[in-house]
Coordinates of C-alpha atoms in Angstrom, one line a residue:
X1 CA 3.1 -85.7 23.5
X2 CA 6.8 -86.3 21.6
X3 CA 8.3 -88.3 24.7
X4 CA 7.3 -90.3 27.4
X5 CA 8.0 -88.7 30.4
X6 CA 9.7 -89.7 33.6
X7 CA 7.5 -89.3 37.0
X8 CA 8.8 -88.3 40.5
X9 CA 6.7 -89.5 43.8
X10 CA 8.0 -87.8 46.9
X11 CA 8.2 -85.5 50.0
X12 CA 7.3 -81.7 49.6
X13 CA 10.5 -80.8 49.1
X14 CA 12.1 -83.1 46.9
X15 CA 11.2 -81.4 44.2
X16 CA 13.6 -78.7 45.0
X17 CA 16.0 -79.8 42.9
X18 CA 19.1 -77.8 40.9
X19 CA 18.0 -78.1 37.2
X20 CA 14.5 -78.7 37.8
X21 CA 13.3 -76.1 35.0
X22 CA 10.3 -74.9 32.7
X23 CA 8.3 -75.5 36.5
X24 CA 4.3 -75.6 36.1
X25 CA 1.9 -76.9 38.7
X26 CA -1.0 -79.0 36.5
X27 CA -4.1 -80.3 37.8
X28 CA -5.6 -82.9 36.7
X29 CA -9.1 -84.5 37.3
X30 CA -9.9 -88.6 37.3
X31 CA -12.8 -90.7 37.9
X32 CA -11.2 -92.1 40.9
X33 CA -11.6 -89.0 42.6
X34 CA -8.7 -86.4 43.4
X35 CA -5.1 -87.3 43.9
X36 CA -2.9 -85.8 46.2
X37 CA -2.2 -82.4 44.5
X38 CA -1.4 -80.6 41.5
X39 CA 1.3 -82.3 39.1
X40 CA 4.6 -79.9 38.7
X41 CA 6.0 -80.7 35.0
X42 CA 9.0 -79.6 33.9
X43 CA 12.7 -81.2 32.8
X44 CA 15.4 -82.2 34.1
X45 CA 18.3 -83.8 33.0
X46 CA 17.2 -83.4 29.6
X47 CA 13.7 -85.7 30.2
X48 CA 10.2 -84.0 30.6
X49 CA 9.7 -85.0 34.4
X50 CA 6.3 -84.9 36.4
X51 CA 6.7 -84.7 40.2
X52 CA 4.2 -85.5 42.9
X53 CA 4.4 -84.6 46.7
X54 CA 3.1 -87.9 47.6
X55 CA 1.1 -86.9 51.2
X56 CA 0.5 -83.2 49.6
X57 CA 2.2 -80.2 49.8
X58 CA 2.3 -79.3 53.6
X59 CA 1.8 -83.3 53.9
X60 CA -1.8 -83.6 54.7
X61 CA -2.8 -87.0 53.7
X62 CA -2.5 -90.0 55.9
X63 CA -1.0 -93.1 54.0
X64 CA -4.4 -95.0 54.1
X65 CA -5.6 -92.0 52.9
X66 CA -3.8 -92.1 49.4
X67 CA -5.5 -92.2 46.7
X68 CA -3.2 -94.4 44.4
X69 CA -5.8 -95.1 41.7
X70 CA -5.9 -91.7 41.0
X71 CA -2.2 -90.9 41.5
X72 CA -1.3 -93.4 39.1
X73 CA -4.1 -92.4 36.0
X74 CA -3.1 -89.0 36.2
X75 CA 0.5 -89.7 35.7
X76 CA -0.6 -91.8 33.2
X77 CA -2.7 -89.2 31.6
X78 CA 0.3 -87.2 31.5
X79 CA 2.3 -89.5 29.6
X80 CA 4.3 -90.9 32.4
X81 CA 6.0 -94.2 31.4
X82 CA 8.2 -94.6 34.4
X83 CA 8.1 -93.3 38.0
X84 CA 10.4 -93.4 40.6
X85 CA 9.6 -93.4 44.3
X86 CA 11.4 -91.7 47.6
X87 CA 10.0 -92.8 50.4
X88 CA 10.8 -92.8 54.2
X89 CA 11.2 -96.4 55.6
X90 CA 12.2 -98.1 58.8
X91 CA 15.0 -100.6 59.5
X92 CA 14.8 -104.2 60.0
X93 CA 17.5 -105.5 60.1
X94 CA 21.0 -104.1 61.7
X95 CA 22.7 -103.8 58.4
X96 CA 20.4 -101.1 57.3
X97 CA 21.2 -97.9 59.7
X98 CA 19.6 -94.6 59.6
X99 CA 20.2 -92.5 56.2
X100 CA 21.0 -95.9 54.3
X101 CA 18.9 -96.3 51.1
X102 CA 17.6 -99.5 49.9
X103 CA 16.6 -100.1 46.7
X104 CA 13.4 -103.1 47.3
X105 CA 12.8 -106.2 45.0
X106 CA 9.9 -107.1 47.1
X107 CA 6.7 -106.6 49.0
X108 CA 4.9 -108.1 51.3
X109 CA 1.3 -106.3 51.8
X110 CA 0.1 -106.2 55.6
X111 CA -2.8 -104.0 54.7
X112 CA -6.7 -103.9 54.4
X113 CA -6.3 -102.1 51.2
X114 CA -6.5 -104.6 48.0
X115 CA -9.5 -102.7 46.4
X116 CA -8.1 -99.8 46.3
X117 CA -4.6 -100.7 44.7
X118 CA -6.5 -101.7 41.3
X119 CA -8.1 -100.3 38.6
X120 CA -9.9 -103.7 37.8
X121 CA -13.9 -104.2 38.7
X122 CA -16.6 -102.4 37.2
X123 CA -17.7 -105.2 34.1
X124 CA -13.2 -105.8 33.4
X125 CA -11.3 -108.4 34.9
X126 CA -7.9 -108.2 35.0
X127 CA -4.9 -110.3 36.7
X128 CA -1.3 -108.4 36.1
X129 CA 1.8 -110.7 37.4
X130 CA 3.4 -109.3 40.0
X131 CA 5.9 -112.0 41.2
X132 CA 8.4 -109.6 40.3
X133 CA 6.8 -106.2 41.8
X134 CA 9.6 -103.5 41.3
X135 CA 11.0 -102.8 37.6
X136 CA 14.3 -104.7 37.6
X137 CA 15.8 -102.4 35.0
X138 CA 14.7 -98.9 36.7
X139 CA 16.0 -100.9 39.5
X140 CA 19.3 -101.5 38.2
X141 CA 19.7 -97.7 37.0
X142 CA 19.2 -96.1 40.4
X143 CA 21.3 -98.9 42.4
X144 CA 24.1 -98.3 39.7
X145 CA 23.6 -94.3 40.2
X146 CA 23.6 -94.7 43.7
X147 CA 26.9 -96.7 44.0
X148 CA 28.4 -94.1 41.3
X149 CA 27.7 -91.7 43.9
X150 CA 29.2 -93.7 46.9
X151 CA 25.6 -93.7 48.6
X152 CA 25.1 -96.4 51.2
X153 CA 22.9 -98.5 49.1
X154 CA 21.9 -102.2 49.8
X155 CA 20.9 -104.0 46.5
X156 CA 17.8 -105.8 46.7
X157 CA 15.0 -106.3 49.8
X158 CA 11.6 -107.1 51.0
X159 CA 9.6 -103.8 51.6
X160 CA 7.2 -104.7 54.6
X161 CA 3.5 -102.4 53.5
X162 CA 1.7 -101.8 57.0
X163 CA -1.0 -100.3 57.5
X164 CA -0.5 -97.2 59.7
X165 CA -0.7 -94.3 60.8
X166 CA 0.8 -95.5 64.0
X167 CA 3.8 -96.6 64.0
X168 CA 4.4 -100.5 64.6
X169 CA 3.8 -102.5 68.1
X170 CA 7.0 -103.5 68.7
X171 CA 5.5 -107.2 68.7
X172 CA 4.9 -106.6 64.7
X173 CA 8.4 -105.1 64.2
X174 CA 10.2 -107.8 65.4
X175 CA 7.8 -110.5 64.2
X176 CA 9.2 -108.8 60.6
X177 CA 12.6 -108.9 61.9
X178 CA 12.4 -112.4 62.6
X179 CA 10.9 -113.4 59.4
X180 CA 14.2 -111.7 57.7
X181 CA 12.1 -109.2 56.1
X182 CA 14.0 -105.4 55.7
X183 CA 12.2 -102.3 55.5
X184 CA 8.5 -101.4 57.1
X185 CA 6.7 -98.6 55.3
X186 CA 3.0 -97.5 54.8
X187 CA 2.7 -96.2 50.8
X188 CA 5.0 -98.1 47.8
X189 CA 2.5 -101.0 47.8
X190 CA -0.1 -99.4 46.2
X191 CA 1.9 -97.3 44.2
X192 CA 3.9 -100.3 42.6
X193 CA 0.7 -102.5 42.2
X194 CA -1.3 -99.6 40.1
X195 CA 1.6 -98.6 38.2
X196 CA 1.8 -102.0 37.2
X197 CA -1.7 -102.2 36.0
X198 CA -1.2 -98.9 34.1
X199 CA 2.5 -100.1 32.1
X200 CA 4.2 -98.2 34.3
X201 CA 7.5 -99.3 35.3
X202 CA 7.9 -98.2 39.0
X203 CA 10.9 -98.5 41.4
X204 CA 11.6 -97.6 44.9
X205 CA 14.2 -95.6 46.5
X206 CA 13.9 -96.4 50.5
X207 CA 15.4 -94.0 52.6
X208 CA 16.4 -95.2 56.3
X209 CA 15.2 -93.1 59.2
X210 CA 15.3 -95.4 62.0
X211 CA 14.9 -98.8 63.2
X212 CA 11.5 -98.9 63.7
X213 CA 11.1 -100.8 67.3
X214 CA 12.4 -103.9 67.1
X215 CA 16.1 -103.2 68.4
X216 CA 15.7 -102.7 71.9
X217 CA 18.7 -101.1 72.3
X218 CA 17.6 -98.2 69.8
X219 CA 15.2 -95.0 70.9
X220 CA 12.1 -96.0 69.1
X221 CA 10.6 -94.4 66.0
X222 CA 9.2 -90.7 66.2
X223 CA 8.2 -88.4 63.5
X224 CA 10.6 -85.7 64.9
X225 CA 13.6 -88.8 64.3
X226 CA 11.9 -89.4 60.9
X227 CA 12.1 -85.7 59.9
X228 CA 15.5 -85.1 61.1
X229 CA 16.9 -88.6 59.0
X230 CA 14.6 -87.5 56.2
X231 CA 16.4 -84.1 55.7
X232 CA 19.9 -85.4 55.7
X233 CA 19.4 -87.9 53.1
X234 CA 17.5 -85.1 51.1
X235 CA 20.8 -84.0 49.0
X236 CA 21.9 -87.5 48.1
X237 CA 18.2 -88.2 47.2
X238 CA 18.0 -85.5 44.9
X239 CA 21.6 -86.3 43.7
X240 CA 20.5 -90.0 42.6
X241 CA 17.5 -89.0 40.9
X242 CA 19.4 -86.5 38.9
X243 CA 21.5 -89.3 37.4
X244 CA 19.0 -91.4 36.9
X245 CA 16.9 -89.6 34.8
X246 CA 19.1 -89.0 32.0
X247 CA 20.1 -93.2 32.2
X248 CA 16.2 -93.9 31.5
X249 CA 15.4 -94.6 28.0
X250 CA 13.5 -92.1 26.1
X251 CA 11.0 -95.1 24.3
X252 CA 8.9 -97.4 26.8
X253 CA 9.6 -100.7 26.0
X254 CA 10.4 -102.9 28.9
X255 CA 8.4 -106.0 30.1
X256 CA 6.3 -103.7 32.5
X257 CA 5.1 -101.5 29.5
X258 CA 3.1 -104.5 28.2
X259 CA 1.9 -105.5 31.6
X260 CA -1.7 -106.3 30.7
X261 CA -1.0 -108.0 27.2
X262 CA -2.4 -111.4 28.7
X263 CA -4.0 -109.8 31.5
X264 CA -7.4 -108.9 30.9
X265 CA -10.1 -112.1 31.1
X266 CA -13.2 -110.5 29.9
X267 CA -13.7 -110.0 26.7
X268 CA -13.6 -106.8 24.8
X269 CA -17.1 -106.9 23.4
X270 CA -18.4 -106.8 27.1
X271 CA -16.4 -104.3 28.3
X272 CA -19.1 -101.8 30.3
X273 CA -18.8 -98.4 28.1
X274 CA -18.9 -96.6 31.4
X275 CA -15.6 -98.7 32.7
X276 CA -14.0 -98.4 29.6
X277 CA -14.4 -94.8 29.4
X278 CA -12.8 -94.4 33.1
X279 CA -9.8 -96.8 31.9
X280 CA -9.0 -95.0 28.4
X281 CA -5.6 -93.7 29.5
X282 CA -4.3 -97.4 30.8
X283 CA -7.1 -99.5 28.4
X284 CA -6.5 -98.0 24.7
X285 CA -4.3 -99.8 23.4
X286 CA -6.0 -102.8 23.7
X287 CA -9.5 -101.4 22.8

């Protein structure tokens, strides 16, 4: 493959997108199972892109249903060195209002899920740092894009992972409130963690669609409000990623690419053949 290539995890329809060209659905099989649909290649902005539709096309996968694991090898098996994410949140805090984007530096995991958001086990032990979960200069790109494009955009935040599907009690939404934390969400977690175990530098875009249920003076959250917030912040979405792209650089070389340089304990002559086999796309370079 001549470039790395730049990776796209969304709704159905964000990959709608004016320039999106050279369009071709791949699939691609891993040995953590299937992940959420075919891969649609292509370029845009002059990169080789991959896009996902993160629940599915139709979206028929429940967020604790994702498998991230295998999300993440494929787009690593497809040469993706960066990927960047759209995904619906909830508000917080007041300063964050419906259709705002927020662009995370932070998460704090509330789920049952830690097996699951790593491609460690099986014989290889491996402990990535993650203090710093989101790729600062991916980061930097899409808040700088963003601003360029007079989005309302809040630099910097603590992405709250539940669990889901329901939606928050409102006891747990303004417990997080009161903590200072500022977006809920159900997905990025396990995105960001597996992308950091495969090099990947990964970045959120967090789109506003309500206030979850802690402001009592706000209609709660609903899927139909989700939708409905979801589809006006589409165009500026697609608009921000479309900048973005072409800002990336074409060689991988920022700290997350060498993520696992002092990560893995065990040592290589006891690597199970079986395991290493499974990690060849993320392992290689250190076999």
């Amino acid at each position: 493959m001549s470039e790395s290539r730049v990776g796209i995890i969304g709704g159905s329809g964000l990959y709608h997108i004016d320039g999106f060209t050279k369009q071709k659905w791949v699939s691609v099989k891993t040995p953590f199972g299937s992940p959420s649909d075919d891969f649609l290649t292509g370029q845009l902005g002059g990169r080789q892109v991959v896009f996902l539709p993160r629940h599915g096309r139709g979206h028929r996968i429940l967020p604790t249903e994702l498998n991230h694991r295998a999300n993440i090898w494929a787009m690593k098996k497809l040469g993706v060195a960066w990927v960047i994410s759209v995904s619906a949140v909830g508000s917080l805090q007041a300063k964050y209002r419906p259709c705002d984007i927020v662009l995370p530096d932070q998460f704090l995991d509330r789920t049952k899920q830690s097996v699951a958001h790593s491609f460690f086990g099986r014989g290889i032990v491996g402990h990535v740092a993650f203090a710093d979960p989101i790729c600062e200069e991916l980061r930097q790109i899409l808040l700088k894009e963003a601003q360029r494009l007079k989005a309302r955009v809040h630099d910097g935040g603590t992405y709250v992972n539940m669990e889901g599907p329901a939606f928050s009690t409102r006891a747990e939404s303004i417990t997080n409130h009161k903590l200072g934390y500022d977006v809920v969400g159900m997905t990025n977690l396990g995105e960001a963690k597996c992308a950091r175990e495969a090099e990947i530098a990964y970045a959120t875009m967090a789109m506003i669609t309500d206030y979850d249920c802690w402001k009592v003076d706000e209609a709660h959250v609903t899927v139909e409000m989700v939708i409905a917030n979801l589809t006006k912040n589409a165009a500026m979405a697609k608009s921000i990623v479309t900048a973005a792209i072409p800002k990336i650089p074409t060689e991988p070389s920022w700290p997350c690419h060498s993520a696992l340089k002092d990560a893995i304990m065990t040592d290589k002559k006891l690597w199970p053949a079986k395991t290493k086999k499974e990690l060849e796309p993320i392992l290689k370079r250190y076999f």
